[in-house]
Amino acid sequence: MRAVSRWCFVQRRTLSLMVDHLSVTTTTPDRNSAAQLAASAVRAKLAATAQVHGPVANFFWHLGEEGQGEEWLAVFKTTSERYPELEAHLIAEHPWENPEVTAVTLAAGSAGYLAWIERATTPNAS
């Protein structure tokens, strides 16, 4: 392992003892819906940041039939501690009855960025 990679791995392992950092995604039918979810989640400090991408092509099965369409992707960065509230918020505010809300743990990241995610999602902190 290169020295820098090893250092990042050691730093990440140290940080992960305290908190997991997540990338959370959902899709929406239009840009406005994705932007509203992104802004409201960041405003509520449920996510440190949110990016909106799109449109993206989607191919899927729904109610036993194959489908395709265009959707907008919203990606949020948060912590495992804030995830339950973020998930509840996305489901409550989403225009679809059963929206996709998925999360993956960030395997690595710069120590400063990960610390910023923690600070930015701490309620009542500036």
Short mmCIF file of N, CA and C in Angstrom, two decimals:
data_model
loop_
_atom_site.label_atom_id
_atom_site.label_comp_id
_atom_site.label_asym_id
_atom_site.label_seq_id
_atom_site.Cartn_x
_atom_site.Cartn_y
_atom_site.Cartn_z
N MET A 1 0.84 -1.17 0.00
CA MET A 1 0.00 0.00 0.00
C MET A 1 0.89 1.24 0.00
N ARG A 2 0.58 2.19 -0.87
CA ARG A 2 1.34 3.44 -0.88
C ARG A 2 1.14 4.18 0.44
N ALA A 3 2.12 5.00 0.80
CA ALA A 3 2.07 5.71 2.08
C ALA A 3 0.82 6.58 2.20
N VAL A 4 0.47 7.32 1.14
CA VAL A 4 -0.70 8.18 1.20
C VAL A 4 -1.97 7.35 1.33
N SER A 5 -2.08 6.29 0.54
CA SER A 5 -3.25 5.43 0.61
C SER A 5 -3.38 4.80 1.99
N ARG A 6 -2.27 4.36 2.53
CA ARG A 6 -2.29 3.76 3.86
C ARG A 6 -2.73 4.78 4.90
N TRP A 7 -2.20 6.02 4.80
CA TRP A 7 -2.58 7.06 5.73
C TRP A 7 -4.07 7.34 5.65
N CYS A 8 -4.61 7.44 4.43
CA CYS A 8 -6.05 7.68 4.25
C CYS A 8 -6.86 6.55 4.84
N PHE A 9 -6.40 5.31 4.63
CA PHE A 9 -7.10 4.15 5.18
C PHE A 9 -7.11 4.21 6.70
N VAL A 10 -5.96 4.51 7.29
CA VAL A 10 -5.87 4.59 8.75
C VAL A 10 -6.77 5.71 9.26
N GLN A 11 -6.73 6.87 8.60
CA GLN A 11 -7.58 7.98 9.02
C GLN A 11 -9.05 7.61 8.91
N ARG A 12 -9.44 6.96 7.83
CA ARG A 12 -10.84 6.56 7.63
C ARG A 12 -11.26 5.57 8.69
N ARG A 13 -10.41 4.62 9.00
CA ARG A 13 -10.75 3.64 10.02
C ARG A 13 -10.95 4.34 11.37
N THR A 14 -10.12 5.34 11.66
CA THR A 14 -10.26 6.09 12.90
C THR A 14 -11.58 6.85 12.91
N LEU A 15 -11.91 7.53 11.80
CA LEU A 15 -13.16 8.27 11.74
C LEU A 15 -14.36 7.35 11.81
N SER A 16 -14.27 6.17 11.18
CA SER A 16 -15.44 5.29 11.13
C SER A 16 -15.78 4.70 12.48
N LEU A 17 -14.86 4.75 13.43
CA LEU A 17 -15.19 4.30 14.77
C LEU A 17 -16.21 5.24 15.40
N MET A 18 -16.23 6.47 14.94
CA MET A 18 -17.14 7.46 15.50
C MET A 18 -18.45 7.55 14.72
N VAL A 19 -18.38 7.56 13.40
CA VAL A 19 -19.57 7.77 12.59
C VAL A 19 -19.32 7.26 11.17
N ASP A 20 -20.38 6.76 10.54
CA ASP A 20 -20.29 6.41 9.13
C ASP A 20 -20.80 7.59 8.31
N HIS A 21 -20.18 7.80 7.18
CA HIS A 21 -20.58 8.85 6.25
C HIS A 21 -21.26 8.16 5.08
N LEU A 22 -22.37 8.71 4.63
CA LEU A 22 -23.19 8.06 3.62
C LEU A 22 -23.41 8.94 2.40
N SER A 23 -23.60 8.27 1.27
CA SER A 23 -24.10 8.89 0.06
C SER A 23 -25.49 8.31 -0.16
N VAL A 24 -26.49 9.16 -0.17
CA VAL A 24 -27.89 8.74 -0.26
C VAL A 24 -28.44 9.22 -1.59
N THR A 25 -29.19 8.36 -2.28
CA THR A 25 -29.75 8.76 -3.56
C THR A 25 -31.26 8.55 -3.60
N THR A 26 -31.89 9.38 -4.39
CA THR A 26 -33.29 9.20 -4.75
C THR A 26 -33.46 9.74 -6.16
N THR A 27 -34.53 9.36 -6.81
CA THR A 27 -34.85 9.91 -8.13
C THR A 27 -36.24 10.53 -8.07
N THR A 28 -36.46 11.50 -8.94
CA THR A 28 -37.75 12.20 -9.00
C THR A 28 -38.19 12.33 -10.45
N PRO A 29 -39.45 12.69 -10.66
CA PRO A 29 -39.93 12.80 -12.04
C PRO A 29 -39.47 14.06 -12.76
N ASP A 30 -39.01 15.08 -12.00
CA ASP A 30 -38.62 16.33 -12.65
C ASP A 30 -37.57 17.06 -11.81
N ARG A 31 -36.93 18.05 -12.44
CA ARG A 31 -35.86 18.80 -11.78
C ARG A 31 -36.38 19.55 -10.56
N ASN A 32 -37.54 20.15 -10.66
CA ASN A 32 -38.08 20.94 -9.56
C ASN A 32 -38.27 20.08 -8.31
N SER A 33 -38.80 18.89 -8.46
CA SER A 33 -38.99 17.99 -7.31
C SER A 33 -37.65 17.63 -6.68
N ALA A 34 -36.66 17.32 -7.50
CA ALA A 34 -35.33 16.98 -6.99
C ALA A 34 -34.70 18.17 -6.27
N ALA A 35 -34.83 19.36 -6.86
CA ALA A 35 -34.26 20.56 -6.25
C ALA A 35 -34.94 20.89 -4.92
N GLN A 36 -36.25 20.72 -4.85
CA GLN A 36 -36.96 20.98 -3.60
C GLN A 36 -36.52 20.02 -2.50
N LEU A 37 -36.38 18.74 -2.84
CA LEU A 37 -35.90 17.76 -1.86
C LEU A 37 -34.48 18.10 -1.41
N ALA A 38 -33.63 18.46 -2.36
CA ALA A 38 -32.24 18.80 -2.03
C ALA A 38 -32.18 20.00 -1.10
N ALA A 39 -32.87 21.06 -1.46
CA ALA A 39 -32.83 22.29 -0.65
C ALA A 39 -33.41 22.07 0.74
N SER A 40 -34.53 21.38 0.83
CA SER A 40 -35.17 21.19 2.14
C SER A 40 -34.34 20.29 3.04
N ALA A 41 -33.68 19.29 2.49
CA ALA A 41 -32.84 18.40 3.31
C ALA A 41 -31.62 19.13 3.84
N VAL A 42 -30.99 19.94 3.00
CA VAL A 42 -29.82 20.71 3.44
C VAL A 42 -30.25 21.77 4.45
N ARG A 43 -31.35 22.45 4.19
CA ARG A 43 -31.84 23.48 5.11
C ARG A 43 -32.11 22.90 6.50
N ALA A 44 -32.62 21.67 6.55
CA ALA A 44 -32.93 21.01 7.82
C ALA A 44 -31.71 20.34 8.44
N LYS A 45 -30.55 20.47 7.80
CA LYS A 45 -29.30 19.85 8.26
C LYS A 45 -29.38 18.32 8.30
N LEU A 46 -30.22 17.76 7.45
CA LEU A 46 -30.29 16.31 7.30
C LEU A 46 -29.20 15.83 6.36
N ALA A 47 -28.70 16.72 5.54
CA ALA A 47 -27.60 16.44 4.61
C ALA A 47 -26.68 17.65 4.58
N ALA A 48 -25.40 17.39 4.42
CA ALA A 48 -24.43 18.49 4.32
C ALA A 48 -24.48 19.15 2.96
N THR A 49 -24.76 18.35 1.95
CA THR A 49 -24.82 18.83 0.58
C THR A 49 -25.75 17.92 -0.21
N ALA A 50 -26.24 18.42 -1.32
CA ALA A 50 -27.06 17.61 -2.22
C ALA A 50 -26.81 18.11 -3.64
N GLN A 51 -26.62 17.17 -4.53
CA GLN A 51 -26.45 17.51 -5.94
C GLN A 51 -27.62 16.94 -6.73
N VAL A 52 -28.05 17.68 -7.73
CA VAL A 52 -29.14 17.25 -8.60
C VAL A 52 -28.55 17.03 -10.00
N HIS A 53 -28.79 15.86 -10.55
CA HIS A 53 -28.27 15.49 -11.87
C HIS A 53 -29.45 15.07 -12.75
N GLY A 54 -29.37 15.39 -14.03
CA GLY A 54 -30.40 14.87 -14.89
C GLY A 54 -30.60 15.71 -16.14
N PRO A 55 -31.51 15.24 -16.94
CA PRO A 55 -32.24 14.00 -16.70
C PRO A 55 -31.37 12.76 -16.95
N VAL A 56 -31.75 11.67 -16.30
CA VAL A 56 -31.08 10.39 -16.49
C VAL A 56 -32.09 9.40 -17.05
N ALA A 57 -31.63 8.49 -17.89
CA ALA A 57 -32.51 7.46 -18.44
C ALA A 57 -32.70 6.37 -17.39
N ASN A 58 -33.92 5.90 -17.25
CA ASN A 58 -34.23 4.86 -16.28
C ASN A 58 -34.96 3.73 -17.00
N PHE A 59 -34.52 2.51 -16.74
CA PHE A 59 -35.14 1.31 -17.28
C PHE A 59 -35.51 0.44 -16.09
N PHE A 60 -36.75 -0.05 -16.02
CA PHE A 60 -37.23 -0.67 -14.78
C PHE A 60 -38.37 -1.65 -15.04
N TRP A 61 -38.69 -2.41 -14.00
CA TRP A 61 -39.89 -3.23 -13.94
C TRP A 61 -40.83 -2.58 -12.94
N HIS A 62 -42.11 -2.45 -13.28
CA HIS A 62 -43.10 -1.87 -12.37
C HIS A 62 -44.45 -2.52 -12.65
N LEU A 63 -45.04 -3.07 -11.60
CA LEU A 63 -46.33 -3.74 -11.70
C LEU A 63 -46.32 -4.81 -12.78
N GLY A 64 -45.21 -5.55 -12.85
CA GLY A 64 -45.09 -6.66 -13.78
C GLY A 64 -44.79 -6.29 -15.21
N GLU A 65 -44.55 -5.03 -15.46
CA GLU A 65 -44.27 -4.59 -16.83
C GLU A 65 -42.95 -3.84 -16.90
N GLU A 66 -42.28 -4.01 -18.03
CA GLU A 66 -41.04 -3.29 -18.28
C GLU A 66 -41.37 -1.85 -18.65
N GLY A 67 -40.56 -0.93 -18.15
CA GLY A 67 -40.79 0.48 -18.47
C GLY A 67 -39.49 1.22 -18.65
N GLN A 68 -39.60 2.42 -19.14
CA GLN A 68 -38.44 3.31 -19.25
C GLN A 68 -38.93 4.75 -19.22
N GLY A 69 -38.03 5.62 -18.83
CA GLY A 69 -38.40 7.03 -18.75
C GLY A 69 -37.21 7.87 -18.34
N GLU A 70 -37.46 9.15 -18.17
CA GLU A 70 -36.43 10.07 -17.69
C GLU A 70 -36.75 10.48 -16.27
N GLU A 71 -35.71 10.53 -15.45
CA GLU A 71 -35.84 10.93 -14.06
C GLU A 71 -34.70 11.88 -13.72
N TRP A 72 -34.80 12.50 -12.57
CA TRP A 72 -33.75 13.36 -12.03
C TRP A 72 -33.20 12.71 -10.79
N LEU A 73 -31.89 12.70 -10.66
CA LEU A 73 -31.19 12.04 -9.56
C LEU A 73 -30.75 13.09 -8.55
N ALA A 74 -31.06 12.84 -7.28
CA ALA A 74 -30.58 13.70 -6.20
C ALA A 74 -29.67 12.86 -5.31
N VAL A 75 -28.48 13.38 -5.03
CA VAL A 75 -27.47 12.67 -4.22
C VAL A 75 -27.15 13.53 -3.00
N PHE A 76 -27.26 12.93 -1.83
CA PHE A 76 -27.06 13.63 -0.56
C PHE A 76 -25.87 13.04 0.18
N LYS A 77 -25.12 13.87 0.90
CA LYS A 77 -24.06 13.38 1.79
C LYS A 77 -24.52 13.64 3.22
N THR A 78 -24.48 12.60 4.04
CA THR A 78 -24.94 12.71 5.42
C THR A 78 -24.19 11.72 6.29
N THR A 79 -24.62 11.60 7.52
CA THR A 79 -24.03 10.64 8.46
C THR A 79 -25.05 9.55 8.78
N SER A 80 -24.55 8.44 9.31
CA SER A 80 -25.45 7.36 9.69
C SER A 80 -26.42 7.81 10.77
N GLU A 81 -25.99 8.74 11.62
CA GLU A 81 -26.88 9.24 12.67
C GLU A 81 -28.05 10.04 12.10
N ARG A 82 -27.83 10.76 11.03
CA ARG A 82 -28.89 11.60 10.44
C ARG A 82 -29.71 10.86 9.39
N TYR A 83 -29.23 9.67 8.97
CA TYR A 83 -29.92 8.95 7.90
C TYR A 83 -31.40 8.67 8.19
N PRO A 84 -31.77 8.15 9.36
CA PRO A 84 -33.20 7.86 9.56
C PRO A 84 -34.10 9.08 9.33
N GLU A 85 -33.66 10.24 9.80
CA GLU A 85 -34.46 11.46 9.60
C GLU A 85 -34.46 11.89 8.14
N LEU A 86 -33.31 11.75 7.47
CA LEU A 86 -33.25 12.09 6.05
C LEU A 86 -34.17 11.18 5.25
N GLU A 87 -34.11 9.89 5.51
CA GLU A 87 -34.99 8.95 4.79
C GLU A 87 -36.45 9.30 5.01
N ALA A 88 -36.85 9.54 6.26
CA ALA A 88 -38.24 9.89 6.55
C ALA A 88 -38.64 11.17 5.82
N HIS A 89 -37.77 12.15 5.80
CA HIS A 89 -38.03 13.42 5.11
C HIS A 89 -38.23 13.19 3.61
N LEU A 90 -37.32 12.43 3.00
CA LEU A 90 -37.42 12.20 1.56
C LEU A 90 -38.71 11.47 1.21
N ILE A 91 -39.07 10.48 2.00
CA ILE A 91 -40.30 9.73 1.73
C ILE A 91 -41.53 10.61 1.92
N ALA A 92 -41.55 11.41 2.99
CA ALA A 92 -42.70 12.27 3.27
C ALA A 92 -42.89 13.36 2.22
N GLU A 93 -41.79 13.91 1.71
CA GLU A 93 -41.87 15.04 0.78
C GLU A 93 -41.82 14.64 -0.69
N HIS A 94 -41.60 13.37 -0.96
CA HIS A 94 -41.42 12.89 -2.34
C HIS A 94 -42.76 12.83 -3.07
N PRO A 95 -42.78 13.16 -4.37
CA PRO A 95 -44.04 13.09 -5.11
C PRO A 95 -44.52 11.67 -5.41
N TRP A 96 -43.65 10.68 -5.30
CA TRP A 96 -44.06 9.30 -5.57
C TRP A 96 -44.44 8.59 -4.28
N GLU A 97 -45.35 7.64 -4.39
CA GLU A 97 -45.82 6.88 -3.23
C GLU A 97 -44.74 5.98 -2.64
N ASN A 98 -43.93 5.37 -3.48
CA ASN A 98 -42.89 4.45 -3.01
C ASN A 98 -41.56 4.80 -3.68
N PRO A 99 -40.93 5.90 -3.25
CA PRO A 99 -39.71 6.35 -3.93
C PRO A 99 -38.49 5.50 -3.58
N GLU A 100 -37.56 5.51 -4.50
CA GLU A 100 -36.24 4.93 -4.24
C GLU A 100 -35.52 5.84 -3.26
N VAL A 101 -35.08 5.27 -2.15
CA VAL A 101 -34.18 5.95 -1.23
C VAL A 101 -33.15 4.91 -0.83
N THR A 102 -31.91 5.07 -1.30
CA THR A 102 -30.85 4.11 -1.00
C THR A 102 -29.65 4.84 -0.44
N ALA A 103 -28.85 4.10 0.33
CA ALA A 103 -27.65 4.70 0.93
C ALA A 103 -26.50 3.72 0.84
N VAL A 104 -25.32 4.26 0.61
CA VAL A 104 -24.10 3.47 0.66
C VAL A 104 -23.11 4.19 1.55
N THR A 105 -22.33 3.41 2.28
CA THR A 105 -21.30 3.97 3.14
C THR A 105 -20.12 4.42 2.28
N LEU A 106 -19.60 5.59 2.57
CA LEU A 106 -18.40 6.07 1.88
C LEU A 106 -17.21 5.29 2.43
N ALA A 107 -16.52 4.58 1.58
CA ALA A 107 -15.38 3.76 2.02
C ALA A 107 -14.19 4.62 2.40
N ALA A 108 -14.07 5.79 1.81
CA ALA A 108 -12.94 6.67 2.08
C ALA A 108 -13.32 8.08 1.69
N GLY A 109 -12.56 9.02 2.19
CA GLY A 109 -12.76 10.42 1.85
C GLY A 109 -11.72 11.24 2.60
N SER A 110 -11.49 12.44 2.14
CA SER A 110 -10.51 13.27 2.84
C SER A 110 -11.03 13.56 4.25
N ALA A 111 -10.12 13.57 5.20
CA ALA A 111 -10.51 13.77 6.60
C ALA A 111 -11.26 15.08 6.78
N GLY A 112 -10.80 16.13 6.11
CA GLY A 112 -11.47 17.42 6.22
C GLY A 112 -12.89 17.41 5.69
N TYR A 113 -13.10 16.74 4.56
CA TYR A 113 -14.44 16.66 3.97
C TYR A 113 -15.38 15.87 4.86
N LEU A 114 -14.91 14.73 5.36
CA LEU A 114 -15.76 13.91 6.23
C LEU A 114 -16.11 14.65 7.51
N ALA A 115 -15.15 15.37 8.06
CA ALA A 115 -15.42 16.17 9.27
C ALA A 115 -16.44 17.26 8.97
N TRP A 116 -16.34 17.87 7.78
CA TRP A 116 -17.31 18.89 7.38
C TRP A 116 -18.72 18.31 7.30
N ILE A 117 -18.87 17.10 6.76
CA ILE A 117 -20.19 16.46 6.70
C ILE A 117 -20.76 16.35 8.11
N GLU A 118 -19.92 15.92 9.06
CA GLU A 118 -20.39 15.80 10.44
C GLU A 118 -20.82 17.15 11.00
N ARG A 119 -20.01 18.18 10.81
CA ARG A 119 -20.34 19.51 11.33
C ARG A 119 -21.61 20.06 10.68
N ALA A 120 -21.72 19.89 9.37
CA ALA A 120 -22.84 20.47 8.63
C ALA A 120 -24.16 19.79 8.93
N THR A 121 -24.12 18.57 9.45
CA THR A 121 -25.36 17.86 9.75
C THR A 121 -25.66 17.81 11.25
N THR A 122 -24.90 18.56 12.02
CA THR A 122 -25.15 18.62 13.46
C THR A 122 -26.24 19.66 13.71
N PRO A 123 -27.37 19.24 14.30
CA PRO A 123 -28.45 20.20 14.57
C PRO A 123 -27.95 21.34 15.47
N ASN A 124 -28.44 22.53 15.22
CA ASN A 124 -28.13 23.72 16.02
C ASN A 124 -26.66 24.13 15.98
N ALA A 125 -25.91 23.64 15.01
CA ALA A 125 -24.51 24.08 14.84
C ALA A 125 -24.45 24.97 13.61
N SER A 126 -23.50 25.88 13.58
CA SER A 126 -23.39 26.76 12.41
C SER A 126 -22.35 26.28 11.45
#
